[in-house]
Short mmCIF file of C-alpha atoms in Angstrom, two decimals:
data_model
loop_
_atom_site.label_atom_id
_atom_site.label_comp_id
_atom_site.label_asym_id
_atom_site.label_seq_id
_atom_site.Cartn_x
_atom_site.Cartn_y
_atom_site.Cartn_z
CA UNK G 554 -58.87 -46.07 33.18
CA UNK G 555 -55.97 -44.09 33.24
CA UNK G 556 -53.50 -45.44 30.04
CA UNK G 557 -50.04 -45.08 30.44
CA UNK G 558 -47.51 -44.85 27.96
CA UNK G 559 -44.48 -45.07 27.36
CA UNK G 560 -41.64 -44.28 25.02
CA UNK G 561 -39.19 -45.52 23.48
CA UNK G 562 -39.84 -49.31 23.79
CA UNK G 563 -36.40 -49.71 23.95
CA UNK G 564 -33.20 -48.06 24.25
CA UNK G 565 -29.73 -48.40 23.97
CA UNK G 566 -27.11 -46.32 25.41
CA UNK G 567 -23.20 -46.30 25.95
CA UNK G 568 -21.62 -46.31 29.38
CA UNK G 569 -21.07 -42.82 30.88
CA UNK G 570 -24.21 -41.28 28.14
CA UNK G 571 -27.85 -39.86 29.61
CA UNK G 572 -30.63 -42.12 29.04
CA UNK G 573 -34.21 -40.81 28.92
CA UNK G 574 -37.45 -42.75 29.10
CA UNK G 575 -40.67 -40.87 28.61
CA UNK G 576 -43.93 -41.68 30.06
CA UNK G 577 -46.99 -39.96 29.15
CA UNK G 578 -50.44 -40.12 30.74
CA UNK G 579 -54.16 -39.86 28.81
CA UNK G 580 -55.49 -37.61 32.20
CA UNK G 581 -53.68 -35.48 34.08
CA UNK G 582 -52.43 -37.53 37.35
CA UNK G 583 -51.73 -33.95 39.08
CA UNK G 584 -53.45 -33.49 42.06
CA UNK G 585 -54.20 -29.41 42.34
CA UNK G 586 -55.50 -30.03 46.30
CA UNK G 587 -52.19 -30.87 46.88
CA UNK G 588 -49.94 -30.00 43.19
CA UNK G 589 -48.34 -33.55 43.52
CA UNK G 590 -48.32 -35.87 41.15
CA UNK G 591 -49.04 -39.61 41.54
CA UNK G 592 -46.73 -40.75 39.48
CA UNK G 593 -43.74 -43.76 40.56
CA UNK G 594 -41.24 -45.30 38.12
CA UNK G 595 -39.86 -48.78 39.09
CA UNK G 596 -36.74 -50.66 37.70
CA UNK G 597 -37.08 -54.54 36.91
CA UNK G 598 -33.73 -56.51 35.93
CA UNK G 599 -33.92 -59.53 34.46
CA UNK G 600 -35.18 -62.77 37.17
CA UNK G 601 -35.87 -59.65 39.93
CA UNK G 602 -38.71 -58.23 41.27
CA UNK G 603 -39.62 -54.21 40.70
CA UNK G 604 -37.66 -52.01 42.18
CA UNK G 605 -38.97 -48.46 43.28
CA UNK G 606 -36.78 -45.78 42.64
CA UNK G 607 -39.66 -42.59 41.95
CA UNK G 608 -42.42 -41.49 43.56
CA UNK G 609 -44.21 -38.33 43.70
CA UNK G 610 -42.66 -37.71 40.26
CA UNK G 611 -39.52 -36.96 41.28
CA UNK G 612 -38.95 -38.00 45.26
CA UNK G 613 -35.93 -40.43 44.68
CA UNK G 614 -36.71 -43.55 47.42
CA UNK G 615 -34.11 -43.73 49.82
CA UNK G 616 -30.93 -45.64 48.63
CA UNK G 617 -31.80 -44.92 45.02
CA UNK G 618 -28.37 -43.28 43.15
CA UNK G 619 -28.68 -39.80 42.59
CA UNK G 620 -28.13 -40.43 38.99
CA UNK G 621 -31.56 -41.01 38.65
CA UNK G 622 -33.76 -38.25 38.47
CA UNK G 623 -37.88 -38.24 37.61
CA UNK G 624 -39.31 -34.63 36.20
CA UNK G 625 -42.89 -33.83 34.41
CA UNK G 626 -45.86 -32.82 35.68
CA UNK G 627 -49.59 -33.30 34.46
CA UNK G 628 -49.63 -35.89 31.63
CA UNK G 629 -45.88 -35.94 30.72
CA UNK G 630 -43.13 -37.32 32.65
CA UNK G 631 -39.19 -38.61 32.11
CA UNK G 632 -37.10 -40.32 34.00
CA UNK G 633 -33.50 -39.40 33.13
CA UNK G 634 -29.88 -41.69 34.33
CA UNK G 635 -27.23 -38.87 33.82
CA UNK G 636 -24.65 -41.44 33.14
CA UNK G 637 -25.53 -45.07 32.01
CA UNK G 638 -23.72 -47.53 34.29
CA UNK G 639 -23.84 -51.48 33.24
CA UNK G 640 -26.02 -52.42 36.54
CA UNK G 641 -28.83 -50.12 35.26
CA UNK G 642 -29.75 -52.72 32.25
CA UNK G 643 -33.00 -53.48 33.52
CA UNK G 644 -36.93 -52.87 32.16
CA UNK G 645 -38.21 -49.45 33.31
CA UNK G 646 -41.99 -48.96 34.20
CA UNK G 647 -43.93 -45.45 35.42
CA UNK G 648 -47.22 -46.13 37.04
CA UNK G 649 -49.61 -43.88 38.30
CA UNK G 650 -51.76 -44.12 41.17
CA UNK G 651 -53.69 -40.65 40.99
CA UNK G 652 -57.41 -42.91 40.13
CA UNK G 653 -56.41 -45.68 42.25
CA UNK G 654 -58.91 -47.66 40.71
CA UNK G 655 -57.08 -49.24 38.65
CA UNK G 656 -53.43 -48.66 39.11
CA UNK G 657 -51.94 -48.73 35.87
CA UNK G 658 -48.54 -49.21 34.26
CA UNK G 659 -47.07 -48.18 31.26
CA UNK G 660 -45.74 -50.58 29.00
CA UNK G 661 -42.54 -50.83 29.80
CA UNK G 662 -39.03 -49.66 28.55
CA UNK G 663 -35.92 -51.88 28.05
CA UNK G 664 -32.51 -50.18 28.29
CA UNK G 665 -29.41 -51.71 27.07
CA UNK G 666 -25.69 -50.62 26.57
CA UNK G 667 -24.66 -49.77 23.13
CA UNK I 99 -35.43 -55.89 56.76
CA UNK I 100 -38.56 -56.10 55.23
CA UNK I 101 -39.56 -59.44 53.79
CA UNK I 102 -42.09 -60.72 51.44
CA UNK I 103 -42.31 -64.33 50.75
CA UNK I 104 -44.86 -65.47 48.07
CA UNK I 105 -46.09 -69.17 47.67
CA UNK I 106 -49.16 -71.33 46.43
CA UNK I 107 -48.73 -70.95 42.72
CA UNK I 108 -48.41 -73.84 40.39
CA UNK I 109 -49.95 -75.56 37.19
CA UNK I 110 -53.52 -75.71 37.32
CA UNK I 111 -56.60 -76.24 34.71
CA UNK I 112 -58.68 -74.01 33.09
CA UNK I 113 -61.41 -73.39 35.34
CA UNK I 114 -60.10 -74.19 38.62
CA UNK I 115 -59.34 -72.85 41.67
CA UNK I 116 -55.85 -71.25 43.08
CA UNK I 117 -54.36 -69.87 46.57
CA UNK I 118 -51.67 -67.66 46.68
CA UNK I 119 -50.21 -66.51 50.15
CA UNK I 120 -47.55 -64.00 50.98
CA UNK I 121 -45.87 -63.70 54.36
CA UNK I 122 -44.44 -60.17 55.63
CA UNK I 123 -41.99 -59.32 57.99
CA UNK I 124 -39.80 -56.68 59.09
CA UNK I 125 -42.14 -54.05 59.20
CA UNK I 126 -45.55 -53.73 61.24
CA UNK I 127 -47.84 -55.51 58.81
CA UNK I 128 -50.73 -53.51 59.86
CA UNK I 129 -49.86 -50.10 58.99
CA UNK I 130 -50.32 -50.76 55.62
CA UNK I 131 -52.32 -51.38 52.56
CA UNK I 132 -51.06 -54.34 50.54
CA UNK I 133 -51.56 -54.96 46.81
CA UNK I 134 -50.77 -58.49 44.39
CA UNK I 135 -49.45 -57.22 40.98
CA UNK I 136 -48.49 -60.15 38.12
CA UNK I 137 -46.21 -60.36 35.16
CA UNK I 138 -47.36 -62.17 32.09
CA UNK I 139 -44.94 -64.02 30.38
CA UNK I 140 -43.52 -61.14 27.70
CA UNK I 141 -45.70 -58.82 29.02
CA UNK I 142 -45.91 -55.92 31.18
CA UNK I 143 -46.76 -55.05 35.09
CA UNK I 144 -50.35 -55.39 35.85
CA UNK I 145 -51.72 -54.63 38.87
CA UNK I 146 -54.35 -57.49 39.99
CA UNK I 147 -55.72 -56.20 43.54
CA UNK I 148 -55.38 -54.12 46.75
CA UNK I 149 -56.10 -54.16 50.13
CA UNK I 150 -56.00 -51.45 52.75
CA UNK I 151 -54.50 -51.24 56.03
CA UNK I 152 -58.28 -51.99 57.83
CA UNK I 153 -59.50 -54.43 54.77
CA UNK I 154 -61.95 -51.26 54.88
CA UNK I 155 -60.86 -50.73 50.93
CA UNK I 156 -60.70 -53.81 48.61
CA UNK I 157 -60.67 -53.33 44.68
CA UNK I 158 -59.82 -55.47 41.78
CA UNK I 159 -58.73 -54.90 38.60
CA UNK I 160 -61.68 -55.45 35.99
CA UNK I 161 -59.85 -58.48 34.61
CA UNK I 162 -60.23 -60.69 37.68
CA UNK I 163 -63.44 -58.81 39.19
CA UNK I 164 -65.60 -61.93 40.63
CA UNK I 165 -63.51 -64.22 40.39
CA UNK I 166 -60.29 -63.36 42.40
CA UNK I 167 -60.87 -62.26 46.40
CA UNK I 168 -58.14 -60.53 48.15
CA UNK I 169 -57.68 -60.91 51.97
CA UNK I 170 -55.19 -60.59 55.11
CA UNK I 171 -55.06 -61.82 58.42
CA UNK I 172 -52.90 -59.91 60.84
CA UNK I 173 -52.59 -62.42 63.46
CA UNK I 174 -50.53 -64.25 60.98
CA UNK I 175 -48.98 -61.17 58.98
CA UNK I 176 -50.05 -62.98 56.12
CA UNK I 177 -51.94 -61.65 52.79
CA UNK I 178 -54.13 -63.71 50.49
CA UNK I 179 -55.45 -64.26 46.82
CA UNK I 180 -57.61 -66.37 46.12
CA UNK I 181 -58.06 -67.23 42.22
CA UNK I 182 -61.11 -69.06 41.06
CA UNK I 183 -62.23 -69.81 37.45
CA UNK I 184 -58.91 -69.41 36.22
CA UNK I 185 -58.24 -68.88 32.69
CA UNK I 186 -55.20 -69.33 30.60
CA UNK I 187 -54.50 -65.68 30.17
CA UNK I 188 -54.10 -64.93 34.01
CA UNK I 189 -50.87 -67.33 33.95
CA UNK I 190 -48.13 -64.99 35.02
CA UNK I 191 -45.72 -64.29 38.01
CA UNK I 192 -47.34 -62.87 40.86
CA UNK I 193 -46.17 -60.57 43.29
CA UNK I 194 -46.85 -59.62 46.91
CA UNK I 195 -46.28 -55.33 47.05
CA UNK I 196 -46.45 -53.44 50.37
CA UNK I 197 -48.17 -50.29 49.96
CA UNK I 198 -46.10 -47.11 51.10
CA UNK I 199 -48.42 -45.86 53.69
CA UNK I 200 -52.42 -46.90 54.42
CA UNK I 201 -53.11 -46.66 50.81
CA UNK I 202 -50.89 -44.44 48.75
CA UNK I 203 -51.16 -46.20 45.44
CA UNK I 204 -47.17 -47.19 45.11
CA UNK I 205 -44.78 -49.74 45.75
CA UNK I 206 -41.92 -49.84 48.29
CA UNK I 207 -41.03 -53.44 48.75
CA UNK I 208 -41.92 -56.36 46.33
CA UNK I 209 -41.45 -60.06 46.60
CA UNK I 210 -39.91 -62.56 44.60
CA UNK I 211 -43.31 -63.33 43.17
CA UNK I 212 -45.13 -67.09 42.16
CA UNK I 213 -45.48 -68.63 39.34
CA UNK I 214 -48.86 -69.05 38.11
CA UNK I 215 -49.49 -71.23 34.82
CA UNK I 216 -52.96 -72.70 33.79
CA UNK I 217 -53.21 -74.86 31.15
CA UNK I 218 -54.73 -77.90 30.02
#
């Protein structure tokens, strides 16, 4: 299995900062047939279900603000805000779905205002 | 506007049996794979199972391997879990996931999920 991982477990930011959450990989999830990389990162707020808001690494899903932004490649990934709003408190996850079998998260990240 | 609508969870006993359904609309339900993906209370995302768009791919996480079966009927737009020998530690909230294409691997649309507890 592919084991995902995450870090920090938690953050805490002020309104306006960057957040960044890393996720890093124990096998390369890069594809060379076709240099993508299956990697997603969702966004879970508290009594929702996931949201998508990454795939491909960095593809932002449609509707997603553009203050969100996914980078990396390989085994090491970050997902970066550019400036903290109060409706991004939520748990962040990357998953990767390069081995399909199993999917796998990481751990999960939980971002708060400071 | 796509819509995923979970039901069939509950408390149940160590050992028994559980069905969970999920009901899509607002997209064309056979274009895609589908996947059930549960939340452990204080835990992390884990994904449980997956079916493609055909049923021609079904796997399972190792954690519910023989005793969970995934399905889906298209007549009725309508995916299935079923959950035998259930043990305490697969009590979470489960959630319905459409696929973003036959079988990419990722999630575009989730449900509100069901709640799952066994205990005795």
């Amino acid at each position: 299995d592919i084991v995902m991982t995450q870090s920090p477990d938690s953050l805490a930011v002020s309104l306006g900062e960057r957040a960044t959450i890393n996720c890093k990989s124990s096998r390369t999830v890069l594809y060379s047939s076709n240099n993508k990389n299956y990697l997603a990162w969702y966004q879970q707020k508290s009594g929702q279900p996931p949201k998508l808001l990454i795939y491909w690494a960095s593809t932002r899903e449609s509707g997603v603000p553009d203050r969100f932004s996914g980078s990396g490649s390989g085994t090491e990934f970050t997902l970066t805000i550019s400036s903290l709003q109060a409706e991004d408190v939520a748990v962040y996850y990357c998953q990767q779905y390069y081995n399909s079998l199993p999917i796998t998260f990481g751990q999960g990240t939980r971002l708060e205002i400071k | 506007e796509v819509q995923l609508v979970e039901s069939g969870g509950g408390l149940v006993q160590p050992g028994r049996s559980l069905r969970l359904s999920c009901v899509a609309s607002g997209f064309t339900f056979d274009d895609y794979a589908m996947h059930w993906v549960r939340r452990a209370p204080g835990k992390g995302l884990e994904w449980v199972s997956g079916v493609s768009w055909n049923s021609g791919t079904i796997v399972y996480a190792d954690s519910v391997k023989g005793r969970f079966t995934i399905s889906r009927d298209s007549a009725k737009n309508s995916l299935y879990l079923e959950m035998n020998s259930l043990k305490t530690e697969d009590t979470a909230l489960y959630y319905c996931a459409k696929d973003n294409d036959f079988w990419s691997g990722f999630f575009d649309y989730w449900g509100q999920g069901t709640l799952v507890t066994v205990s005795s």
